[in-house]
Short mmCIF file of C-alpha atoms and ligand atoms in Angstrom, two decimals:
data_model
loop_
_atom_site.label_atom_id
_atom_site.label_comp_id
_atom_site.label_asym_id
_atom_site.label_seq_id
_atom_site.Cartn_x
_atom_site.Cartn_y
_atom_site.Cartn_z
CA MET F 1 -70.13 144.74 133.93
CA ASP F 2 -72.50 146.43 135.59
CA ARG F 3 -75.70 144.98 137.34
CA ILE F 4 -79.54 145.47 138.49
CA VAL F 5 -80.17 146.23 142.05
CA VAL F 6 -84.01 145.15 142.47
CA LYS F 7 -85.96 144.75 146.23
CA ARG F 8 -90.00 144.88 146.99
CA SER F 9 -90.99 147.85 146.01
CA GLY F 10 -94.52 149.63 146.40
CA PRO F 11 -97.24 150.67 145.27
CA LEU F 12 -96.31 152.15 143.11
CA SER F 13 -96.92 155.45 141.75
CA GLY F 14 -95.94 158.49 139.20
CA GLN F 15 -96.14 159.10 135.37
CA ILE F 16 -93.98 157.72 132.70
CA PRO F 17 -92.96 158.71 128.95
CA ILE F 18 -91.99 155.89 127.12
CA ALA F 19 -89.29 156.56 124.83
CA GLY F 20 -89.43 156.23 120.32
CA ALA F 21 -90.37 152.57 118.90
CA LYS F 22 -86.66 150.56 118.99
CA ASN F 23 -88.45 148.43 116.79
CA THR F 24 -89.16 150.84 114.39
CA CYS F 25 -86.70 153.57 114.80
CA LEU F 26 -84.02 151.30 113.02
CA LYS F 27 -85.80 150.59 110.21
CA LEU F 28 -86.98 154.32 109.47
CA MET F 29 -82.63 154.24 109.75
CA CYS F 30 -81.84 151.52 106.90
CA ALA F 31 -84.55 152.94 104.69
CA SER F 32 -82.01 156.37 104.96
CA LEU F 33 -80.21 154.03 102.56
CA LEU F 34 -82.82 154.58 99.23
CA SER F 35 -82.47 158.36 99.71
CA ASP F 36 -80.08 160.64 97.93
CA GLU F 37 -81.39 163.22 100.31
CA PRO F 38 -81.60 163.07 103.46
CA LEU F 39 -83.96 160.95 106.18
CA THR F 40 -84.31 163.23 109.52
CA LEU F 41 -85.74 161.04 112.56
CA THR F 42 -86.60 162.85 115.58
CA ASN F 43 -88.54 160.71 119.00
CA VAL F 44 -85.43 158.14 118.17
CA PRO F 45 -84.75 156.14 121.21
CA ARG F 46 -80.73 156.32 123.03
CA LEU F 47 -80.28 152.46 123.25
CA SER F 48 -77.38 150.78 122.28
CA ASP F 49 -79.09 148.58 118.74
CA VAL F 50 -79.46 152.46 117.70
CA ALA F 51 -75.70 152.79 118.09
CA THR F 52 -74.77 149.46 116.42
CA LEU F 53 -76.86 150.31 113.68
CA SER F 54 -75.72 154.11 113.25
CA GLU F 55 -72.16 152.31 112.84
CA LEU F 56 -73.31 150.03 109.98
CA LEU F 57 -74.86 152.91 108.06
CA GLU F 58 -71.51 154.75 108.61
CA SER F 59 -69.49 151.77 106.98
CA LEU F 60 -71.25 152.55 104.80
CA GLY F 61 -71.11 155.94 104.20
CA VAL F 62 -73.88 157.35 105.16
CA GLN F 63 -73.51 160.81 107.13
CA ILE F 64 -75.09 160.68 110.41
CA GLY F 65 -76.02 164.21 113.24
CA ARG F 66 -76.88 163.91 115.82
CA LEU F 67 -79.00 166.72 116.79
CA ASP F 68 -81.48 166.76 120.85
CA GLU F 69 -78.24 164.80 122.64
CA GLY F 70 -79.51 161.50 120.08
CA ARG F 71 -83.35 162.21 119.96
CA THR F 72 -82.74 163.88 116.12
CA LEU F 73 -80.71 162.09 114.01
CA ALA F 74 -80.39 163.59 110.31
CA LEU F 75 -79.49 160.86 107.44
CA SER F 76 -77.08 161.08 104.80
CA ALA F 77 -76.89 158.39 102.13
CA THR F 78 -75.96 161.40 99.07
CA ASP F 79 -72.61 159.34 98.07
CA LEU F 80 -72.32 155.30 99.65
CA THR F 81 -68.98 154.28 99.60
CA SER F 82 -69.93 150.28 100.37
CA HIS F 83 -72.74 147.71 99.45
CA LEU F 84 -71.41 146.00 102.15
CA ALA F 85 -72.56 144.68 105.47
CA HIS F 86 -70.14 143.21 107.95
CA TYR F 87 -70.92 139.87 110.06
CA ASP F 88 -69.13 142.32 112.72
CA ILE F 89 -71.66 144.49 112.99
CA VAL F 90 -74.61 142.40 111.31
CA ARG F 91 -74.28 139.28 114.36
CA LYS F 92 -74.67 142.13 117.31
CA LEU F 93 -77.85 142.74 115.51
CA ARG F 94 -80.60 141.27 113.48
CA ALA F 95 -81.52 144.51 112.57
CA SER F 96 -79.03 145.31 110.21
CA PHE F 97 -80.35 142.48 108.74
CA ASN F 98 -82.68 145.10 106.91
CA VAL F 99 -80.33 147.19 105.07
CA LEU F 100 -80.06 144.44 102.35
CA GLY F 101 -84.20 145.11 101.17
CA PRO F 102 -83.04 149.02 100.71
CA LEU F 103 -79.31 149.27 99.46
CA ILE F 104 -80.56 146.25 96.34
CA GLY F 105 -83.58 148.77 96.18
CA ARG F 106 -81.21 151.88 95.74
CA THR F 107 -77.88 150.40 94.06
CA GLY F 108 -78.48 146.77 92.44
CA GLU F 109 -76.23 145.37 94.55
CA ALA F 110 -75.67 143.97 98.32
CA ILE F 111 -73.88 141.87 100.49
CA VAL F 112 -75.05 141.30 103.54
CA SER F 113 -73.32 139.13 106.60
CA LEU F 114 -76.80 136.11 107.32
CA PRO F 115 -77.49 137.40 110.72
CA GLY F 116 -77.36 133.44 112.51
CA GLY F 117 -79.31 131.71 115.13
CA CYS F 118 -79.94 133.85 118.73
CA ALA F 119 -81.15 132.56 121.79
CA ILE F 120 -84.59 133.42 120.80
CA GLY F 121 -84.65 130.58 118.10
CA ALA F 122 -83.34 130.22 115.05
CA ARG F 123 -84.26 133.07 112.74
CA ALA F 124 -84.13 132.24 109.29
CA VAL F 125 -84.22 134.73 106.61
CA ASP F 126 -85.46 132.26 104.13
CA PHE F 127 -88.60 134.44 103.50
CA HIS F 128 -86.27 137.87 102.37
CA LEU F 129 -84.73 136.46 99.57
CA GLU F 130 -87.38 134.69 98.37
CA GLY F 131 -89.25 137.45 97.92
CA LEU F 132 -85.71 139.18 96.70
CA LYS F 133 -86.01 136.99 93.95
CA ALA F 134 -89.15 137.13 93.52
CA MET F 135 -88.76 140.49 92.01
CA GLY F 136 -86.11 138.60 89.73
CA ALA F 137 -82.27 139.66 92.19
CA LYS F 138 -79.75 136.95 91.88
CA VAL F 139 -79.27 135.99 95.70
CA ASP F 140 -76.05 133.77 96.48
CA LEU F 141 -74.96 132.97 100.10
CA LYS F 142 -71.19 132.39 100.05
CA ASP F 143 -68.49 132.49 103.20
CA GLY F 144 -71.54 133.76 104.92
CA TYR F 145 -72.85 136.93 103.04
CA VAL F 146 -76.09 136.91 101.27
CA TYR F 147 -74.67 138.30 97.96
CA ALA F 148 -77.74 139.66 96.43
CA SER F 149 -77.94 141.92 93.32
CA GLY F 150 -80.06 142.60 90.07
CA ASP F 151 -82.65 145.08 88.56
CA LEU F 152 -85.69 144.14 90.55
CA LYS F 153 -88.60 144.44 88.75
CA GLY F 154 -92.28 144.09 90.83
CA ALA F 155 -93.96 140.87 91.47
CA GLU F 156 -96.40 138.82 94.48
CA VAL F 157 -94.34 138.00 96.96
CA GLU F 158 -96.58 135.68 99.42
CA PHE F 159 -95.27 134.65 102.86
CA PRO F 160 -95.48 131.62 104.55
CA PHE F 161 -95.41 134.02 107.54
CA PRO F 162 -96.14 137.36 107.73
CA SER F 163 -92.61 137.74 109.48
CA VAL F 164 -92.34 141.51 110.42
CA GLY F 165 -88.01 141.88 108.93
CA ALA F 166 -89.37 140.23 106.06
CA THR F 167 -91.92 142.01 105.43
CA GLU F 168 -89.98 145.21 106.31
CA ASN F 169 -87.24 144.16 103.03
CA VAL F 170 -88.74 143.20 100.71
CA MET F 171 -91.07 146.29 100.93
CA CYS F 172 -87.61 148.32 100.44
CA ALA F 173 -86.80 146.78 97.89
CA ALA F 174 -90.26 146.95 95.73
CA VAL F 175 -90.19 151.50 96.22
CA ARG F 176 -87.73 152.13 93.42
CA ALA F 177 -88.00 148.11 91.60
CA ARG F 178 -89.88 148.35 87.48
CA GLY F 179 -94.09 148.09 88.17
CA THR F 180 -95.69 146.67 90.42
CA THR F 181 -95.21 144.21 94.43
CA VAL F 182 -98.10 142.95 95.23
CA ILE F 183 -97.36 141.89 99.38
CA LYS F 184 -98.91 138.78 100.67
CA ASN F 185 -100.00 137.86 103.95
CA ALA F 186 -97.93 140.65 105.09
CA ALA F 187 -96.89 141.91 108.95
CA ARG F 188 -99.38 144.35 110.03
CA GLU F 189 -96.79 145.28 113.03
CA PRO F 190 -97.64 149.07 113.73
CA ASP F 191 -93.94 149.56 113.10
CA THR F 192 -93.88 147.93 109.73
CA LYS F 193 -97.27 150.37 109.67
CA ALA F 194 -95.23 153.09 109.73
CA LEU F 195 -92.07 152.48 108.21
CA ALA F 196 -95.07 152.52 105.13
CA ASP F 197 -95.34 156.18 106.82
CA CYS F 198 -92.10 157.40 105.98
CA LEU F 199 -91.39 155.69 103.24
CA ILE F 200 -94.24 157.94 101.40
CA ALA F 201 -93.64 160.58 103.25
CA MET F 202 -90.20 160.28 100.95
CA GLY F 203 -92.29 160.12 97.89
CA ALA F 204 -92.96 156.00 98.22
CA ASP F 205 -96.01 155.14 96.37
CA ILE F 206 -98.09 152.27 99.50
CA GLU F 207 -101.45 151.09 99.65
CA GLY F 208 -102.31 148.96 102.45
CA ALA F 209 -99.64 149.39 104.48
CA GLY F 210 -101.05 148.01 108.53
CA THR F 211 -103.19 145.30 106.09
CA GLU F 212 -101.92 141.52 104.53
CA GLN F 213 -101.54 143.04 101.53
CA ILE F 214 -99.62 145.38 100.76
CA VAL F 215 -98.78 147.10 97.14
CA VAL F 216 -96.13 148.81 96.52
CA ARG F 217 -96.11 150.70 93.06
CA GLY F 218 -92.06 150.79 92.40
CA VAL F 219 -91.07 155.48 91.40
CA ASP F 220 -87.71 156.11 90.21
CA ARG F 221 -86.88 158.30 93.31
CA LEU F 222 -86.88 159.24 97.32
CA HIS F 223 -86.32 162.51 98.51
CA GLY F 224 -85.74 163.38 101.68
CA ALA F 225 -88.13 163.43 104.55
CA THR F 226 -88.68 164.22 108.71
CA HIS F 227 -90.45 161.44 110.75
CA ARG F 228 -91.14 161.00 113.36
CA VAL F 229 -90.81 157.30 115.88
CA ILE F 230 -93.46 156.25 117.06
CA THR F 231 -94.52 155.61 120.69
CA ASP F 232 -92.80 151.97 121.57
CA ARG F 233 -95.99 150.18 122.20
CA ILE F 234 -93.23 147.26 124.41
CA GLU F 235 -91.99 149.45 126.24
CA LEU F 236 -95.07 150.83 126.70
CA GLY F 237 -96.64 146.98 127.59
CA THR F 238 -93.23 146.26 129.93
CA TYR F 239 -93.81 149.80 132.49
CA MET F 240 -97.82 148.83 132.46
CA VAL F 241 -96.70 145.36 133.53
CA ALA F 242 -95.07 147.01 136.31
CA PRO F 243 -98.04 148.27 138.84
CA GLY F 244 -99.98 144.80 137.91
CA ILE F 245 -96.49 143.43 139.95
CA ALA F 246 -95.37 146.22 142.13
CA GLY F 247 -99.26 147.91 142.60
CA GLY F 248 -100.10 151.07 142.21
CA GLU F 249 -100.85 152.87 140.00
CA VAL F 250 -98.99 154.34 136.72
CA GLU F 251 -99.87 156.68 134.24
CA CYS F 252 -97.01 155.84 130.97
CA LEU F 253 -96.67 159.05 129.26
CA GLY F 254 -97.44 158.51 124.67
CA GLY F 255 -99.56 155.65 125.57
CA THR F 256 -102.59 154.31 123.43
CA ARG F 257 -104.04 151.43 123.91
CA ASP F 258 -105.01 150.88 119.91
CA LEU F 259 -100.47 149.67 119.96
CA LEU F 260 -101.40 147.15 122.50
CA ALA F 261 -105.17 146.46 122.33
CA ALA F 262 -104.55 142.24 122.72
CA PHE F 263 -102.47 142.99 125.46
CA CYS F 264 -104.86 145.69 127.55
CA ASP F 265 -107.81 142.92 126.98
CA LYS F 266 -105.26 140.49 129.28
CA MET F 267 -104.31 142.71 131.36
CA GLU F 268 -107.75 143.83 132.77
CA ALA F 269 -108.90 139.86 132.25
CA ALA F 270 -106.82 139.69 134.66
CA GLY F 271 -107.94 142.57 137.00
CA LEU F 272 -106.04 145.94 136.94
CA GLU F 273 -107.71 148.25 135.19
CA ILE F 274 -106.75 150.13 132.31
CA THR F 275 -107.70 154.41 131.63
CA GLN F 276 -106.76 155.63 128.14
CA THR F 277 -106.51 159.74 129.32
CA ASP F 278 -104.78 162.41 127.08
CA ALA F 279 -101.87 162.53 128.19
CA GLY F 280 -101.15 158.00 127.84
CA LEU F 281 -102.64 155.21 128.94
CA LYS F 282 -102.85 155.17 133.09
CA VAL F 283 -103.05 151.32 134.43
CA ARG F 284 -104.67 150.55 138.08
CA HIS F 285 -103.73 147.57 140.34
CA PRO F 286 -106.55 147.46 142.70
CA GLY F 287 -104.80 145.68 145.08
CA GLY F 288 -105.99 141.32 145.96
CA ARG F 289 -104.12 139.77 143.70
CA LEU F 290 -104.70 139.38 140.22
CA LYS F 291 -106.11 136.50 137.39
CA ALA F 292 -104.21 133.65 136.56
CA VAL F 293 -105.24 134.57 132.20
CA ASP F 294 -104.11 131.91 129.24
CA VAL F 295 -102.21 133.66 126.88
CA THR F 296 -100.72 132.50 122.75
CA THR F 297 -98.50 134.65 121.29
CA ALA F 298 -99.41 136.20 118.24
CA PRO F 299 -98.21 138.38 115.31
CA PHE F 300 -100.75 142.14 115.14
CA PRO F 301 -102.78 142.29 116.21
CA GLY F 302 -102.37 139.30 119.12
CA PHE F 303 -100.79 139.67 121.94
CA PRO F 304 -96.61 140.36 121.00
CA THR F 305 -94.32 137.75 121.58
CA ASP F 306 -91.84 140.42 122.80
CA LEU F 307 -94.54 140.85 125.77
CA GLN F 308 -94.65 137.37 126.99
CA ALA F 309 -91.96 137.26 129.43
CA GLN F 310 -92.91 140.69 131.16
CA PHE F 311 -96.62 138.97 131.24
CA MET F 312 -95.04 135.29 132.28
CA ALA F 313 -93.13 137.29 135.38
CA MET F 314 -97.22 138.88 136.54
CA MET F 315 -98.86 135.73 136.09
CA CYS F 316 -95.99 134.22 138.70
CA PHE F 317 -98.54 135.75 141.61
CA ALA F 318 -101.56 135.89 139.92
CA GLU F 319 -104.37 133.49 141.51
CA GLY F 320 -104.33 130.25 140.05
CA THR F 321 -102.81 128.31 136.57
CA SER F 322 -102.39 130.26 134.25
CA THR F 323 -101.00 128.60 130.48
CA LEU F 324 -98.35 130.57 128.19
CA GLU F 325 -98.52 129.50 124.87
CA GLU F 326 -95.39 130.66 122.54
CA THR F 327 -96.06 130.57 118.70
CA ILE F 328 -93.36 133.01 117.25
CA PHE F 329 -89.51 131.78 118.30
CA GLU F 330 -89.47 128.19 119.38
CA ASN F 331 -87.08 129.32 122.01
CA ARG F 332 -88.46 131.66 124.37
CA PHE F 333 -88.94 130.33 127.65
CA MET F 334 -85.59 131.30 128.98
CA HIS F 335 -86.58 133.94 131.83
CA ALA F 336 -88.56 130.37 132.75
CA PRO F 337 -85.82 129.25 134.72
CA GLU F 338 -84.59 132.24 136.17
CA LEU F 339 -88.47 132.62 137.51
CA ILE F 340 -88.30 129.23 138.89
CA ARG F 341 -85.04 130.40 140.95
CA MET F 342 -87.06 132.77 142.17
CA GLY F 343 -89.82 130.53 143.71
CA ALA F 344 -91.89 130.15 140.67
CA ASN F 345 -94.31 126.97 140.34
CA ILE F 346 -93.50 126.94 135.97
CA ASP F 347 -93.97 124.27 133.87
CA VAL F 348 -92.36 124.32 131.01
CA GLN F 349 -93.83 121.90 128.50
CA GLY F 350 -92.63 122.97 124.41
CA ASN F 351 -93.90 125.93 123.39
CA THR F 352 -95.70 125.51 126.21
CA ALA F 353 -95.88 127.12 129.62
CA ARG F 354 -98.03 126.47 133.25
CA VAL F 355 -97.58 129.22 135.38
CA THR F 356 -99.26 128.85 138.69
CA GLY F 357 -99.32 131.46 141.24
CA VAL F 358 -97.81 131.59 144.21
CA ASP F 359 -97.84 134.46 147.50
CA HIS F 360 -94.13 135.87 147.24
CA LEU F 361 -91.42 134.77 145.67
CA ARG F 362 -87.42 134.83 146.90
CA ALA F 363 -84.58 136.64 145.59
CA ALA F 364 -82.11 135.64 143.74
CA PRO F 365 -78.10 136.50 141.61
CA VAL F 366 -80.48 136.57 137.72
CA MET F 367 -78.98 136.03 134.49
CA ALA F 368 -80.94 136.15 131.23
CA THR F 369 -79.48 136.41 127.55
CA ASP F 370 -82.41 138.80 125.47
CA LEU F 371 -83.91 141.49 126.19
CA ARG F 372 -87.07 141.09 127.06
CA ALA F 373 -86.83 138.08 128.98
CA SER F 374 -84.06 140.70 131.56
CA VAL F 375 -86.31 142.80 131.83
CA SER F 376 -88.85 140.54 133.36
CA LEU F 377 -86.61 139.63 135.63
CA ILE F 378 -87.12 143.36 137.30
CA LEU F 379 -90.55 143.41 137.15
CA ALA F 380 -90.43 140.00 138.89
CA GLY F 381 -88.30 141.62 141.62
CA MET F 382 -90.28 143.91 142.54
CA ALA F 383 -92.37 141.62 144.71
CA ALA F 384 -89.17 139.25 146.15
CA GLU F 385 -88.24 139.34 149.74
CA GLY F 386 -84.82 139.95 149.33
CA GLU F 387 -82.73 141.95 146.89
CA THR F 388 -83.00 140.27 143.24
CA ILE F 389 -79.16 141.61 141.35
CA VAL F 390 -79.89 140.91 137.79
CA ASN F 391 -76.74 140.25 135.40
CA ARG F 392 -75.57 141.03 131.35
CA VAL F 393 -77.10 144.52 131.98
CA TYR F 394 -76.08 145.26 128.38
CA HIS F 395 -79.27 143.49 126.95
CA LEU F 396 -81.71 145.82 128.69
CA ASP F 397 -79.57 148.68 127.04
CA ARG F 398 -80.01 147.56 123.96
CA GLY F 399 -84.03 148.28 124.51
CA TYR F 400 -84.98 150.31 127.52
CA GLU F 401 -84.33 154.20 127.51
CA HIS F 402 -83.42 154.57 131.46
CA LEU F 403 -84.60 152.08 132.80
CA VAL F 404 -83.57 152.60 136.27
CA ARG F 405 -84.21 155.62 136.74
CA LYS F 406 -88.23 155.95 135.27
CA LEU F 407 -88.69 153.06 137.02
CA ARG F 408 -87.30 155.20 140.39
CA GLY F 409 -89.45 157.32 139.27
CA VAL F 410 -92.59 155.77 140.01
CA GLY F 411 -91.08 155.08 143.37
CA ALA F 412 -89.83 151.34 142.47
CA ASN F 413 -86.65 150.10 144.35
CA VAL F 414 -84.34 149.31 141.71
CA GLU F 415 -80.75 150.43 141.63
CA ARG F 416 -77.49 150.07 138.45
CA LEU F 417 -73.95 149.00 140.23
CA SER F 418 -71.25 150.20 137.95
CA GLU F 419 -68.15 148.08 139.37
C1 EPZ N 501 -88.85 141.00 114.81
O1 EPZ N 501 -88.26 140.82 114.80
C2 EPZ N 501 -88.80 142.02 116.16
N1 EPZ N 501 -87.53 142.95 115.03
C3 EPZ N 501 -89.01 141.26 117.32
O2 EPZ N 501 -88.26 142.09 118.30
C4 EPZ N 501 -90.56 140.64 117.80
O3 EPZ N 501 -90.56 139.99 117.92
C5 EPZ N 501 -90.51 140.20 115.87
O4 EPZ N 501 -90.61 140.52 115.01
C6 EPZ N 501 -91.95 139.80 116.36
O5 EPZ N 501 -92.94 140.65 116.25
C7 EPZ N 501 -87.11 144.04 115.07
O6 EPZ N 501 -88.22 144.57 114.60
C8 EPZ N 501 -85.60 143.99 115.11
P1 EPZ N 501 -90.33 137.85 112.15
P2 EPZ N 501 -87.70 139.51 113.09
O7 EPZ N 501 -89.44 137.67 110.75
O8 EPZ N 501 -89.01 140.17 111.73
C9 EPZ N 501 -89.70 132.88 111.86
C10 EPZ N 501 -87.20 142.83 120.49
O9 EPZ N 501 -87.63 141.79 121.53
N2 EPZ N 501 -89.20 133.40 109.79
O10 EPZ N 501 -91.70 138.70 112.41
O11 EPZ N 501 -86.82 138.31 113.05
C11 EPZ N 501 -88.98 133.75 112.84
O12 EPZ N 501 -88.08 132.44 112.33
C12 EPZ N 501 -87.57 141.75 119.05
O13 EPZ N 501 -87.47 143.46 119.77
C13 EPZ N 501 -89.10 132.21 109.20
O14 EPZ N 501 -88.73 131.45 109.52
O15 EPZ N 501 -89.48 138.70 113.40
C14 EPZ N 501 -89.86 133.25 113.67
O16 EPZ N 501 -90.30 131.84 114.06
C15 EPZ N 501 -86.74 140.75 119.15
N3 EPZ N 501 -88.49 132.89 107.97
C16 EPZ N 501 -91.46 133.53 112.92
O17 EPZ N 501 -91.03 133.91 111.36
C17 EPZ N 501 -87.54 133.83 107.43
O18 EPZ N 501 -87.47 135.16 106.66
C18 EPZ N 501 -91.44 135.27 113.14
O19 EPZ N 501 -89.88 136.42 113.15
C19 EPZ N 501 -88.21 134.82 108.35
C20 EPZ N 501 -89.29 134.64 109.47
#
């Protein structure tokens, strides 16, 4: 199994190109099921999650053409051959549960494996299912699968919490339903807005995406379209943290502040200088130690849960004590024990971590059980004495394209070892 070896690095200098957004791309791929005409996606990130979802869509009858070394995908769902999303694939990738809305919206029938829990929390799907039921779907759970069927009609769906996945599933189910669906307390994440933009380009009638209320008026059919995947704001934020830990100045190409305003505010409060350039977002470490800053994760436009681990890694070196509160997932501090093994001073109580900055960390072999936790350990390793070895690299391949190449490009001392 591959490993990544990180040594003390910095000051960093240079540019990092930011790829298309994983979590947007996966949902756009699912949306291709809604039309019998091809959906062409550009700026596709080359990630194992994209490959896994492609496998699932192909098992449903979607034909996928790959151009430009996989940066462009042409997804053609002209003849669907199945409406069964098998456990073997859904268990690997939670986003694959998002074939449910498009499948039932297009064919009136879907059988989709329950995704199950995962390392960061229970991750229920009750909001997805309640939303579909409100629209008239018959939903049964049997042998670990969701059986959903029915001719959907518009309804009012109010979520108890602005779930990203549930908003997207219900929105996709509603675009071809009879009548108008009003989604209240909808997720406002840029990924959800980007999905609505793509559906609109395919002929859907959607208003209010990116706000708390989305109105979807059903149309008879969707047509093909070509759509560009937006910049990955979590990849962007991850690389913005790199100079925060290793020092120096990095320009993240394609980055815009509006994707990450709350995160940028906290980075600046810690002492980093952020400038919007024509090409992207530039982050400069002014030298000396950063200041400890408190963070509470929240749905967009709040501080993203997907950047909490990386920010924690940076706070391990800051002056003072910061309190990081995780409000989205119940078990998202798995990086903390690993950082502690490297000498960090972190006290976790329930959903709150208190991090008191130390002068330096010491390298150690570490491993993490999810994508963002893994990358936070690589970032921390850039300011640790010795050789940090990060195991279970497959987590990183799910969400970071050319991670090692990109970090080396700005001078980081990072290497991938194959075995
Ligand atoms: C999406 O997950 C992202 N994944 C996650 O990205 C991200 O962390 C999360 O949104 C929050 O921004 C994809 O888009 C593929 P939710 P999702 O539904 O849709 C609870 C990454 O690292 N909930 O907004 O699963 C749930 O348990 C990741 O790229 C219910 O209770 O997130 C959680 O506590 C990981 N019932 C909270 O809501 C439901 O039916 C937010 O979940 C649905 C959700």
